[in-house]
JSON list of C-alpha atoms in Angstrom, two decimals:
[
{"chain": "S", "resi": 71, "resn": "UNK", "atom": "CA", "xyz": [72.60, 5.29, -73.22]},
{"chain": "S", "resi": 72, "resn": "UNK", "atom": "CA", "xyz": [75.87, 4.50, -71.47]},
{"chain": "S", "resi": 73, "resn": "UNK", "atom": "CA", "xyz": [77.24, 1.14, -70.56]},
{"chain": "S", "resi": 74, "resn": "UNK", "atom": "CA", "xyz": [80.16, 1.60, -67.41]},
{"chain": "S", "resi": 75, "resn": "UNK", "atom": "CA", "xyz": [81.24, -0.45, -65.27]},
{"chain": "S", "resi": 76, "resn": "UNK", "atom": "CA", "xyz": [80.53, -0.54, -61.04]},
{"chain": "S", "resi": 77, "resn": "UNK", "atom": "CA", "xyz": [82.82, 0.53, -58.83]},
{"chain": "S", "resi": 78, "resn": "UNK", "atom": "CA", "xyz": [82.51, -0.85, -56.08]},
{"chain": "S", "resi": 79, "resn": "UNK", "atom": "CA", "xyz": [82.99, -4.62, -56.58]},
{"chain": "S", "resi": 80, "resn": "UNK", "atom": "CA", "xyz": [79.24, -5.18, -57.12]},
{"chain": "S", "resi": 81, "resn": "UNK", "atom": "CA", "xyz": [78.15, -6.92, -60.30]},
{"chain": "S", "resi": 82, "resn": "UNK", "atom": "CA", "xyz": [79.46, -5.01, -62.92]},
{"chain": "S", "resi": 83, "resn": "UNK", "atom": "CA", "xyz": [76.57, -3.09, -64.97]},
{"chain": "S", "resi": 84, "resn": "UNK", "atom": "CA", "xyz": [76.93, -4.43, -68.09]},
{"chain": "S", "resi": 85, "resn": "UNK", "atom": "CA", "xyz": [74.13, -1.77, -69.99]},
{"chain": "S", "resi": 86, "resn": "UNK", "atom": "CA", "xyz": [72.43, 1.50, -67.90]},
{"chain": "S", "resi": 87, "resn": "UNK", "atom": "CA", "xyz": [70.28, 3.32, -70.51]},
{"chain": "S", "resi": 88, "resn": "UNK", "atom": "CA", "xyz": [67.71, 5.81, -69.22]},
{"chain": "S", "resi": 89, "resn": "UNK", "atom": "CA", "xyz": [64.24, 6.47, -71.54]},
{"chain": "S", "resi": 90, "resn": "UNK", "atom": "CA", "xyz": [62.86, 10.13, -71.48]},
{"chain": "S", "resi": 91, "resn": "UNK", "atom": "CA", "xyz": [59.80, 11.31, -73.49]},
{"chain": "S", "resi": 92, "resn": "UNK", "atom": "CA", "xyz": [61.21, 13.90, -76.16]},
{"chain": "S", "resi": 93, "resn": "UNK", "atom": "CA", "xyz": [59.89, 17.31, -75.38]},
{"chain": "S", "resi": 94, "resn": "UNK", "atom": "CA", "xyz": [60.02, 19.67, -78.54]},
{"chain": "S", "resi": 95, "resn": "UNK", "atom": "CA", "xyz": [59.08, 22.78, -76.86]},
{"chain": "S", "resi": 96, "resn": "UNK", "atom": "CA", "xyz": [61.43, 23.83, -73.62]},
{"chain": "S", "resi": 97, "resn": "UNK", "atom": "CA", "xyz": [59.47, 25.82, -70.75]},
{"chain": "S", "resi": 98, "resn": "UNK", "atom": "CA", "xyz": [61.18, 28.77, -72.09]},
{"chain": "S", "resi": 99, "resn": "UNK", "atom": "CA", "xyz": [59.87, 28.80, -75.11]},
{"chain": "S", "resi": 100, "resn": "UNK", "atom": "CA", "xyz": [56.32, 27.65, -73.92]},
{"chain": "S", "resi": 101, "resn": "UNK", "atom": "CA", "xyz": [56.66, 30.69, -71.69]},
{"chain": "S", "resi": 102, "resn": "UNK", "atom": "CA", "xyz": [57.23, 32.79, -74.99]},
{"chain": "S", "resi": 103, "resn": "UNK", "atom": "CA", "xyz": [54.52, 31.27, -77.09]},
{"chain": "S", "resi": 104, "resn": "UNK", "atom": "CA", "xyz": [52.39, 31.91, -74.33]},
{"chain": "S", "resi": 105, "resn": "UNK", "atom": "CA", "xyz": [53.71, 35.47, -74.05]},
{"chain": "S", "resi": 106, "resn": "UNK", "atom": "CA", "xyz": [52.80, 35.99, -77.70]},
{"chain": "S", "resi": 107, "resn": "UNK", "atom": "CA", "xyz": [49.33, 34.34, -77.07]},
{"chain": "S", "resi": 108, "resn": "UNK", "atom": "CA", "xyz": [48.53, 36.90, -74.89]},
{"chain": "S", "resi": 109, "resn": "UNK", "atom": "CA", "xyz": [49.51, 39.62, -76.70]},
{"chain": "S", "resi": 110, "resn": "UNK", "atom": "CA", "xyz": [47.75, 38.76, -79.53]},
{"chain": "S", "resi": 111, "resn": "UNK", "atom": "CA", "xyz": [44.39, 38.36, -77.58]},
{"chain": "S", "resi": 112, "resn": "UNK", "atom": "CA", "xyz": [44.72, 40.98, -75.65]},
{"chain": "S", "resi": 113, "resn": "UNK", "atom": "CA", "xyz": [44.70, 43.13, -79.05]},
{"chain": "S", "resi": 114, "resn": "UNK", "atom": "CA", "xyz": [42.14, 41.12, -80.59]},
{"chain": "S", "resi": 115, "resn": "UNK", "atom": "CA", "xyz": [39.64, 41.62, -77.84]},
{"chain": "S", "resi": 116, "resn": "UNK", "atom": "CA", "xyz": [40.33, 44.79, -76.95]},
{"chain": "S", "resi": 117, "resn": "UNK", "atom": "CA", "xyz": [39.13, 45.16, -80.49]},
{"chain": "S", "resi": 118, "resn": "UNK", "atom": "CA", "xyz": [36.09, 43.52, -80.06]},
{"chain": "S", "resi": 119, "resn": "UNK", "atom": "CA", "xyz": [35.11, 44.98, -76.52]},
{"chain": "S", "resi": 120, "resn": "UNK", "atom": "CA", "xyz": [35.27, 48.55, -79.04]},
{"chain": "S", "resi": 121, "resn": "UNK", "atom": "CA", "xyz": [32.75, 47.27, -81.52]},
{"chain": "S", "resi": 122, "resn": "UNK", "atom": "CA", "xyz": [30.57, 46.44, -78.30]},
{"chain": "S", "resi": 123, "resn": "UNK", "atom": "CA", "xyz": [30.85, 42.37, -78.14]},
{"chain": "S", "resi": 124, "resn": "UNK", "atom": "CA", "xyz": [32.95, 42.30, -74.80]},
{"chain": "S", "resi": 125, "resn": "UNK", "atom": "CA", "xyz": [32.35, 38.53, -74.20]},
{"chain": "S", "resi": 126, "resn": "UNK", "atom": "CA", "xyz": [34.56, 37.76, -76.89]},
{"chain": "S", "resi": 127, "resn": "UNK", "atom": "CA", "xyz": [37.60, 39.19, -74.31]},
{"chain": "S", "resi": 128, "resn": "UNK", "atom": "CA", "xyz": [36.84, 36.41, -72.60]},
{"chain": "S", "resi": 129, "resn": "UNK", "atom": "CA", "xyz": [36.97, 33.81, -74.68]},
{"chain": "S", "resi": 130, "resn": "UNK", "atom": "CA", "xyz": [40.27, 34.40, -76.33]},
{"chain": "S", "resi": 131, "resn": "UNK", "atom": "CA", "xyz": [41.36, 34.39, -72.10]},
{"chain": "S", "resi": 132, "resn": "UNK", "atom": "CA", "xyz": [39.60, 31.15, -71.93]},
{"chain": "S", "resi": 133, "resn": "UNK", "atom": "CA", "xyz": [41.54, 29.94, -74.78]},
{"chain": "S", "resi": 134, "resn": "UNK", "atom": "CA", "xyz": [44.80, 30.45, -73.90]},
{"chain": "S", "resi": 135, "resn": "UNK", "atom": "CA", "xyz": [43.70, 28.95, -70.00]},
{"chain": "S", "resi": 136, "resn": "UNK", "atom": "CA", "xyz": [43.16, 25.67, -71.67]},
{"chain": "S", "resi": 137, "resn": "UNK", "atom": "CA", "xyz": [46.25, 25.82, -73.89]},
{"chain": "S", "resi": 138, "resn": "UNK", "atom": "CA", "xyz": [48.54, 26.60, -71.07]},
{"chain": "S", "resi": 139, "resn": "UNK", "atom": "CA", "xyz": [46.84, 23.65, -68.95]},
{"chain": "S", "resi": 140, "resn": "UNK", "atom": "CA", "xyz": [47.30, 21.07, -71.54]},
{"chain": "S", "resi": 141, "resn": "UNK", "atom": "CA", "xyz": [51.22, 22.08, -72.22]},
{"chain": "S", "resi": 142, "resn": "UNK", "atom": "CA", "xyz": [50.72, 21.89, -68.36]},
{"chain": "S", "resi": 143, "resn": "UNK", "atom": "CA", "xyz": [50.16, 18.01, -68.25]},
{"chain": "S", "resi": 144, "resn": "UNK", "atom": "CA", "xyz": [52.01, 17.59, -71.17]},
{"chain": "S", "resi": 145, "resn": "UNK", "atom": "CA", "xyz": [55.24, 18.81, -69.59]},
{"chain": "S", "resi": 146, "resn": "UNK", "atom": "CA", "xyz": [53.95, 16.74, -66.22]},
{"chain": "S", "resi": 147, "resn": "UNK", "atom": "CA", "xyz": [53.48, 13.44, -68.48]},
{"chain": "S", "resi": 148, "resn": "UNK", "atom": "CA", "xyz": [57.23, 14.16, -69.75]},
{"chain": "S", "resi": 149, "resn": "UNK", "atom": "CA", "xyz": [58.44, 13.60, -66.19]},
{"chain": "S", "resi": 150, "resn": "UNK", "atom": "CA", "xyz": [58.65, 9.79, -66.85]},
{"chain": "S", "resi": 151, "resn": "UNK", "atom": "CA", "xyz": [61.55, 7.74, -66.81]},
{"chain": "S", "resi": 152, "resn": "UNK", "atom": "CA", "xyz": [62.32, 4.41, -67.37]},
{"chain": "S", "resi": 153, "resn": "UNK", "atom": "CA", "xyz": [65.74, 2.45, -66.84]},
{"chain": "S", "resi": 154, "resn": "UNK", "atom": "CA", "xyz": [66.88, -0.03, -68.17]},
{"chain": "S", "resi": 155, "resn": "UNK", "atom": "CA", "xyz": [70.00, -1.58, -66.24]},
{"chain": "S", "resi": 156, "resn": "UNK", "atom": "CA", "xyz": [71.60, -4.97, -66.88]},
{"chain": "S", "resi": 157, "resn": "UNK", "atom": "CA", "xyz": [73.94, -6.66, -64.61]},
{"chain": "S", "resi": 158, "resn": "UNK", "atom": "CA", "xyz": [75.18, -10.42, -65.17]},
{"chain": "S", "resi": 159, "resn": "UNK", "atom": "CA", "xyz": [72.18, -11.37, -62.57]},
{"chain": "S", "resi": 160, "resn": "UNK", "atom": "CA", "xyz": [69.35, -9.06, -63.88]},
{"chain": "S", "resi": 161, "resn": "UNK", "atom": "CA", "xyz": [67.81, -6.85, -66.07]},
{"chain": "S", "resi": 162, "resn": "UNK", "atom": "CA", "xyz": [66.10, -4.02, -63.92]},
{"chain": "S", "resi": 163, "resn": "UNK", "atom": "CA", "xyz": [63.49, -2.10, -65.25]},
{"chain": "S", "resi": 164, "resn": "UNK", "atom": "CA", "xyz": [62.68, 1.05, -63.28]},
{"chain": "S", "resi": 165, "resn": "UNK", "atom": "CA", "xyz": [59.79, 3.33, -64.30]},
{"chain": "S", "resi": 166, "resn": "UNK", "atom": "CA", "xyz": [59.00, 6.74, -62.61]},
{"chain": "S", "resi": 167, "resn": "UNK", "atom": "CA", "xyz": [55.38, 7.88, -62.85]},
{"chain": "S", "resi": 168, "resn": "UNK", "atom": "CA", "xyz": [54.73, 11.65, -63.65]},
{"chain": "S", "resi": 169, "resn": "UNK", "atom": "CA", "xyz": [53.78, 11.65, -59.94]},
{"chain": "S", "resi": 170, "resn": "UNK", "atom": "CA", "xyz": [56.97, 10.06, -58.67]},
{"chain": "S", "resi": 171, "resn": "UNK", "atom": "CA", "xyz": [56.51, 6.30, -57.86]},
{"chain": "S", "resi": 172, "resn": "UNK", "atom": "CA", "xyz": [58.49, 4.12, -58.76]},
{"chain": "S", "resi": 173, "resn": "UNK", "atom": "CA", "xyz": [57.61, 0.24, -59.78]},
{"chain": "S", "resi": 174, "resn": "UNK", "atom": "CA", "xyz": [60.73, -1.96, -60.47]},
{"chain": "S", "resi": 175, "resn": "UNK", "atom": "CA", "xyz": [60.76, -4.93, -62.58]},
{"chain": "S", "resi": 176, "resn": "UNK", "atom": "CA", "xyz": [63.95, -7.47, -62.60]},
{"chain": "S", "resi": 177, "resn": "UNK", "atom": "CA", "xyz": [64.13, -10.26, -65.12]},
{"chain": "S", "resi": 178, "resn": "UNK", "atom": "CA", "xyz": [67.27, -12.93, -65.51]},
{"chain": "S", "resi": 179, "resn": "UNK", "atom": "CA", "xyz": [68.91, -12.11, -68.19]},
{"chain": "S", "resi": 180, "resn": "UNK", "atom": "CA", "xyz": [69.93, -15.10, -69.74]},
{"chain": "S", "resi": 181, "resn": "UNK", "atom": "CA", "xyz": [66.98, -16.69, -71.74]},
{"chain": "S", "resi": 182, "resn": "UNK", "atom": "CA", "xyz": [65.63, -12.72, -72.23]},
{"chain": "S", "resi": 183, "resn": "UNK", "atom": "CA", "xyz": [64.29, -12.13, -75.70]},
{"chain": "S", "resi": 184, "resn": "UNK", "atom": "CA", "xyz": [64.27, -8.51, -76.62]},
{"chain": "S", "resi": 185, "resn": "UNK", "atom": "CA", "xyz": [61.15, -8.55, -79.73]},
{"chain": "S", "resi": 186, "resn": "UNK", "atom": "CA", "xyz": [60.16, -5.35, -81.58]},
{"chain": "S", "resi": 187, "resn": "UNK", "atom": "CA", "xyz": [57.74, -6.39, -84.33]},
{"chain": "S", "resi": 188, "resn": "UNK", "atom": "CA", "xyz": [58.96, -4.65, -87.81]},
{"chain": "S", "resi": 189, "resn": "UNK", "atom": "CA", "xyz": [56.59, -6.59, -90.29]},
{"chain": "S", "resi": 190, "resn": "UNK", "atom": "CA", "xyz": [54.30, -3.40, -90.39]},
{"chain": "S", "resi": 191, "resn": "UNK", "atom": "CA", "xyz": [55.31, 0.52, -92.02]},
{"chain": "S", "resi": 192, "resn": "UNK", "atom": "CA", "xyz": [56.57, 1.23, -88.50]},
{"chain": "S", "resi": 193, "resn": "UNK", "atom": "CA", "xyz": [57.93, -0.24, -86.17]},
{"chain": "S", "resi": 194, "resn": "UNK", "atom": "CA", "xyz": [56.08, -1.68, -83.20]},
{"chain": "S", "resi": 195, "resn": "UNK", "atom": "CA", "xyz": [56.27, -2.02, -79.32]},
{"chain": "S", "resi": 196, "resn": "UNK", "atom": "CA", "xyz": [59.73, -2.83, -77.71]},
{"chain": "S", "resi": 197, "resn": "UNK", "atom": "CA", "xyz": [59.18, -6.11, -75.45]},
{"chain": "S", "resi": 198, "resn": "UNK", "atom": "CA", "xyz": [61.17, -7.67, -72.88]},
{"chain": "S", "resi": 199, "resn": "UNK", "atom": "CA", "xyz": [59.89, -11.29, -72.98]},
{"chain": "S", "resi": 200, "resn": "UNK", "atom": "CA", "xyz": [61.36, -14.49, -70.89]},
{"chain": "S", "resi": 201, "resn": "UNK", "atom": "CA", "xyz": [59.29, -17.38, -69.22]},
{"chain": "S", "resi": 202, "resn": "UNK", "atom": "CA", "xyz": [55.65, -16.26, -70.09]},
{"chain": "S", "resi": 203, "resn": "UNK", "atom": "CA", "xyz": [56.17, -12.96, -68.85]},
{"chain": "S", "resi": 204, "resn": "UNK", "atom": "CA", "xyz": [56.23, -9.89, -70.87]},
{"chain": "S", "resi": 205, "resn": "UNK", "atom": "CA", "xyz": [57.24, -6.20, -69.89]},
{"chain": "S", "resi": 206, "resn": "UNK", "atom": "CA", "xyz": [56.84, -3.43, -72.75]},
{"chain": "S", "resi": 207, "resn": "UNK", "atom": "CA", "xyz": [59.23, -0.59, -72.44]},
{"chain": "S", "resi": 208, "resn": "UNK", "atom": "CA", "xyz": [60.03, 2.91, -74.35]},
{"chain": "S", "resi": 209, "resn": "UNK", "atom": "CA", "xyz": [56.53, 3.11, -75.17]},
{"chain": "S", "resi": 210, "resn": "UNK", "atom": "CA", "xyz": [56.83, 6.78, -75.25]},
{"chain": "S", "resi": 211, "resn": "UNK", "atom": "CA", "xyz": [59.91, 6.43, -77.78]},
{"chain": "S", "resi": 212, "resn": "UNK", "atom": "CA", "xyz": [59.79, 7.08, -81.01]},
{"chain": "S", "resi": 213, "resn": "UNK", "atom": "CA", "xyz": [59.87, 4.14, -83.80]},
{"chain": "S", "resi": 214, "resn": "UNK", "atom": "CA", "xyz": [63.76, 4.27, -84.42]},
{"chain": "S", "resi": 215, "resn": "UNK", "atom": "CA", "xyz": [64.29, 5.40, -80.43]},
{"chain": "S", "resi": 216, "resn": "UNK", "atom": "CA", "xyz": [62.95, 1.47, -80.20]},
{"chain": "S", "resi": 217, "resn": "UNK", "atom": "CA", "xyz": [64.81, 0.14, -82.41]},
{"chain": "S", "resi": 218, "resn": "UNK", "atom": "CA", "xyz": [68.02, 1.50, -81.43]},
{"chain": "S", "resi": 219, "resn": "UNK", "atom": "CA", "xyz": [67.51, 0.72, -78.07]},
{"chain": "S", "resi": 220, "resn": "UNK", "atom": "CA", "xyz": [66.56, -3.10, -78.50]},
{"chain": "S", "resi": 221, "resn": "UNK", "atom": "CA", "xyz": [69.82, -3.54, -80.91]},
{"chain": "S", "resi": 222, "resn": "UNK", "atom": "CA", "xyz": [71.73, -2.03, -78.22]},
{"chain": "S", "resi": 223, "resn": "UNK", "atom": "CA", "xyz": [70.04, -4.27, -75.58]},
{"chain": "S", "resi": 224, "resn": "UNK", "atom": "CA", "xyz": [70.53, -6.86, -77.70]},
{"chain": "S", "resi": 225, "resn": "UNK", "atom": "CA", "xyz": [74.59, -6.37, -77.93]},
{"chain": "S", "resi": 226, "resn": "UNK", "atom": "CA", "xyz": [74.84, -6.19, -74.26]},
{"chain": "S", "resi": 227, "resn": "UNK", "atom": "CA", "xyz": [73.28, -9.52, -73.89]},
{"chain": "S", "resi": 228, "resn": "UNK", "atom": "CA", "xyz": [75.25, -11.36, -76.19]},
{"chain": "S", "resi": 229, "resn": "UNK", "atom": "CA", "xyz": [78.03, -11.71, -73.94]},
{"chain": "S", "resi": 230, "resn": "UNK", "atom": "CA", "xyz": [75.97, -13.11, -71.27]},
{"chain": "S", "resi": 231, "resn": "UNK", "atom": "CA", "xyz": [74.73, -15.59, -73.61]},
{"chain": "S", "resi": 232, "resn": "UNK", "atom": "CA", "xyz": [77.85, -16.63, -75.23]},
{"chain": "S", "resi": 233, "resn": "UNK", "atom": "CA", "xyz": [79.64, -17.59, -71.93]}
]
């Protein structure tokens, strides 16, 4: 998250924080595990296609097919973004869709309730409430990713508030 100020004489951007989905595994080292995958069932079935049950080669290749496709849409569903960008006039929210689109959301700033419900073991979504409309953001966050970013949301705004 950074907060800056604009340049060019615009409304001056008070908070700019963009949201990512956390990604243990980089492509590299899904490209290794992979790798290693293969390796592994390529010994394995060879061993089997010796004691005369060939199909199983093909299953341990099926296998690692449908692991590589699911890290496949998992990396795709890590594409999303959301940003959150607050200016004296607004609070923007921008999402980017795995595919590319992009929906954005702007909401006045100055009667904006930022709510995360911590009454449970964890807490819950982050919401962006003000006049009867409600926008949930982070969702992809983890629990203290949500908090941090609503007390930080929550600083920026005070200023607005106060004066």
């Amino acid at each position: 998250m950074t907060r800056a100020t604009s340049l060019s004489g615009a409304d001056p951007v008070l908070f700019d924080a963009v949201l990512t989905p956390h990604r243990s595994l980089p492509p590299a080292g899904f490209r290794l595990l992979i790798g290693a995958l293969v390796l592994i069932g390529l010994a394995a079935g060879v061993a089997f296609l010796m004691l005369g049950a060939w199909p199983v080669l093909g299953f341990f290749g099926l296998d690692i097919a449908l692991l590589a496709w699911c890290f496949h849409v998992n990396y795709r569903q890590g594409r999303r973004r959301e940003r959150l960008r607050l200016t004296p006039d607004a609070l923007t929210v921008e999402r980017m869709s795995p595919a590319g689109r992009v929906e954005q959301v702007r909401l006045p700033p100055w009667w904006l309730r930022v709510e995360i419900d911590q009454s449970g073991e964890r807490p819950g979504p982050l919401t962006l409430a003000t006049h009867g409309r409600r926008e949930t953001v982070g969702a992809f966050l983890a629990p203290w990713e949500r908090v941090e970013v609503a007390e930080a949301l929550r600083q920026a705004l005070a200023p607005l508030r106060a004066g």
